[in-house]
Amino acid sequence: MHILDVRFFFTDSGPCIDNETRIVQADALSTVGAVQVCKNGVWGDLCAPTWGYKEASVVCKQSAYSPYGAIPGRVALSSITVPVPNYTAVLNCTDKSTKLSDCTSSVGFMQSPDCNSGVAWVNCFSNSNLQPAPCQDGSVRLRNGYLDSEGRVEICVNRAWGTVCGFGFGQADASVVCRQLGYYPVGTAKLYSSYGYGSGPILLSNLACNGFELSLLECNSSGLGITDGCYHFYDASVVCQTTPPPDNCTLGDVRLVGGNASIGEVQVCYGNVWSSVCYAGWDNRDAGVVCKQLGFTSGGQAMRSNFTIDSRVIAVMEMDCTGVEKVIAQCPESGISCNSGAASAVICNDPEPTNITCADGNVRLRNGAAANEGRVEICYNNQWGPVCDQAWNYRKAMVTCRQLGLVPYGATPYSNAYFGVGSGPLLMQVQGCSGTEDSLMSCSRTPLGSTPSCSLASEVGVRCLVQGSSCTERSARLVNGDRNNTGRVEVCRYGLWGTVCDTDWNATMAAVACLQIGYPNGLGAIPRFNSIYGQSSGPVWIPRVSCSGDERSLFDCTSSLLDAQVCSHSHDAGVECPIPESTTNCTDGALRLMYGSTPLNGRLEICHSGLWGTVCSGHYSSADNWNSFTSTWSSTNANVACKQLGYAPIGASWTTAFSNPTQDTRGIFLSDVTCSGTETALQNCTHNPIGYHHCDHDHDVNLKCQAACIEPCSEGSVRLARGASNLTSGRVEMCNSGCWVPVCGNSGWSQAAATVTCRQLGLRPIGDGRLSSNSFIPSNWTYYVSISFCIGQELSLSRCFYYLTSYCYSSQAGAQCTANQPASATTSSKG
């Protein structure tokens, strides 16, 4: 029974008819809510100690919903927002009951001062025509599959079939379905609604099975009928395994996997399938029987499995051995479905030899699956005993591995008797290591042989790396990239490939990595974060790094392997390395436009050290937030770039050039550029150091320039161009920044504006002075003077209110004038 913490919408608390029932919904469209009944004309909460499926069905039926699929629950009193009386009754509904009052004793509903069991709650299915299904609560079926062993998952609740939401539905959930249907407990979860949409209620959502359960109803979920916004598009689907797995076995056989002959995860042959055993309740008596069955003579030690198993089927419930059994098949199962989510393992050892000879302070590893891992034991007076520590960490584990002659870096510390409790006495407690010591004896510790204050449960273990041979020391490579010049950065130490942490990772360090990998120039390399190229399973060789940019290798930068464990593989660093053109011949600071449809537009690139690179329009907020981009590029910057390219110094527009893999081979040279507008070259504007950026090619500047201004002009002067008559009519243009700029014929282009234009030219207007756009040839410029307002008395058009814009939604402005007195066709705006 689910206890919910929700708030419900109370429609009213007015008079009612005795024994009426209502569902107080969370909203006006909901079929879910708290149950209230009427007594003495007053609505009150139903506090029913006996509240189940049949009672919920009656309430739904009484509320004109389907009685089938109704789900009972309870609501905590604290969630009810309006104080009302509590009514209690012992209910006993049957299939023939039509209203809740039929289910009470002759006493009926009684007012109660408290409601300790919680207010009754119900979830109804809105289809009142739903017919009852002959199924048992919790049973499952597969629908719409090509075979009986595949299909959409449906579960029965209160005589109604409903679907299971696919939110988070995985292999463990699928395996429980298959086990419940009598197939091998191996299932594959398919994509949402792979076998079509269901039509009934959605009865389970956010399933979180551990794989041991005997029924879906035993799994954790949001609760029966709680859909969490799911709909039938997300219906879960399953394919069950119908044939025995390839490793057939004899019922009752036992084996250890993942370790060696004496240690490993326990698997028992169960239904012709090698099945792991539930860890819940697993103890040394169970482990002893397993070891005895395997031929060991000294019992066994129980442990939780930490072995990596490629394919695990968990079908055996909690074991309950007494220890006298000879084989595990003789042990009874507890009958309790597993709820630990883990499998069992054992350590089987023959007795320790009595003629031990060891030097004080020597260390060894015990009970690991391999020689490089296990419980840490230290020698004192020719006796081995475990080491304990309540704050065992990476630096202490490093010292242990170094003392054992193994790779010290990349060590994994284990606490809380992870590799089992040792048989000897506790001989030492390690209190503190810097990580550089050659022996645990050089660390801060208790005297060797003294009884430490920590307990047996604090025994420590370690897994060390073993010297490899898969790579050349200090080499580097890119892994998992979509192109040869992209990928996760990996470097070689101790013959093993390891990763670089992206903490403090930036363009400078990315450039050094590209040089180390073998690219001729790393300038403008793009750093990548948060394991964008996938997570490694190897060691983290460079946890934090700081480069100046002059280095040729990441190993030449400042870093510390003592911090390796502060970084996880979710922060593996990546890079996009620039690929230079095969031939380059450019001058530092020169600009060009690439991949445009005309010479006037394209991606902006700048030259540095004989190489071309792109210009970024801003920066990402942080390494951990590549969804938030701040643009710092401006129209002023664009005008300076166009001016440097020999085009008009005004009217430039820009966008970002979304990345194209065939074009993304350049480095990013400039970022966070800010120009005043007076500069003659873009490199004279303020910007980050060349090659330093926090950007990618999605935000490269894509520039569109106006054609070069060929005809000189005086600032603010006007002219009439391309008209039908010589110089007295035509397209209106104003001189701005040394260029003739067309005037937009928007709503601001008025009779007053046309009059001012003719006056400035020493002419007078014909009619209202405006000329139809079909009477002249329009300019090919895409930058305009837009007049906002003219009084009509101004001596020049530049005295009117105007602005410059790239948008003109109307046609270009024209004027028609006539001679008033001899005057030149082009005059200054002075006066």
XYZ file of N, CA, C and O in Angstrom, residues 6-13 22-30 32-36 45 75 79-82:
112
model
N 1.079 14.099 -1.435
C 0.607 14.988 -2.503
C -0.450 15.915 -1.936
O -1.013 15.674 -0.863
N -0.722 17.002 -2.657
C -1.780 17.923 -2.239
C -2.920 17.834 -3.248
O -2.697 17.851 -4.452
N -4.147 17.775 -2.726
C -5.295 17.602 -3.592
C -6.146 18.872 -3.611
O -6.200 19.628 -2.656
N -6.821 19.041 -4.737
C -7.658 20.205 -4.935
C -9.067 19.916 -4.400
O -9.749 19.017 -4.888
N -9.509 20.660 -3.411
C -10.833 20.450 -2.837
C -11.825 21.356 -3.544
O -11.699 22.580 -3.512
N -12.840 20.729 -4.184
C -13.777 21.514 -4.992
C -14.712 22.351 -4.127
O -15.004 23.480 -4.444
N -15.178 21.799 -3.029
C -16.042 22.555 -2.118
C -16.197 21.753 -0.841
O -15.798 20.601 -0.762
N -16.771 22.370 0.176
C -17.053 21.651 1.421
C -18.499 21.887 1.829
O -18.827 21.930 3.003
N -16.937 10.738 -2.854
C -16.299 11.506 -3.930
C -14.782 11.328 -3.867
O -14.223 10.981 -2.826
N -14.179 11.554 -5.016
C -12.712 11.516 -5.122
C -12.240 12.958 -5.234
O -12.636 13.686 -6.137
N -11.431 13.365 -4.296
C -10.915 14.735 -4.293
C -9.620 14.742 -5.106
O -8.576 14.302 -4.633
N -9.710 15.232 -6.376
C -8.618 15.091 -7.322
C -7.526 16.124 -7.108
O -7.746 17.185 -6.531
N -6.364 15.766 -7.663
C -5.242 16.704 -7.672
C -5.500 17.839 -8.649
O -4.988 18.940 -8.493
N -6.313 17.601 -9.685
C -6.710 18.661 -10.607
C -8.035 18.248 -11.223
O -8.532 17.145 -11.016
N -8.608 19.131 -12.016
C -9.953 18.921 -12.519
C -10.051 17.754 -13.495
O -11.128 17.210 -13.707
N -8.935 17.353 -14.130
C -8.954 16.284 -15.123
C -8.491 14.953 -14.569
O -8.508 13.949 -15.264
N -8.069 14.905 -13.328
C -7.452 13.722 -12.779
C -8.486 12.697 -12.342
O -9.603 13.040 -11.962
N -7.338 10.492 -10.051
C -6.596 10.078 -8.866
C -6.933 11.040 -7.741
O -6.975 12.249 -7.938
N -7.156 10.520 -6.547
C -7.406 11.441 -5.449
C -7.711 10.764 -4.134
O -7.788 9.533 -4.027
N -7.876 11.596 -3.110
C -8.258 11.125 -1.785
C -9.764 10.867 -1.766
O -10.539 11.516 -2.463
N -10.151 9.903 -0.953
C -11.562 9.509 -0.891
C -12.235 10.224 0.281
O -11.708 10.226 1.404
N -13.394 10.826 0.025
C -14.202 11.448 1.067
C -15.613 10.870 1.024
O -16.117 10.498 -0.039
N -12.821 13.047 5.418
C -11.837 12.089 4.894
C -12.171 10.679 5.351
O -12.555 10.466 6.509
N -3.009 8.450 1.741
C -2.388 9.768 1.680
C -2.061 10.204 3.090
O -2.898 10.112 3.994
N -0.667 16.065 4.077
C -0.790 16.585 2.727
C -2.170 17.171 2.446
O -2.398 17.777 1.422
N -3.125 16.960 3.317
C -4.461 17.507 3.106
C -4.471 18.974 3.519
O -4.089 19.321 4.628
N -4.893 19.833 2.601
C -4.735 21.269 2.825
C -5.924 21.916 3.526
O -5.794 23.010 4.057
N -7.106 21.276 3.494
C -8.300 21.867 4.110
C -8.752 20.964 5.252
O -9.007 19.781 5.043
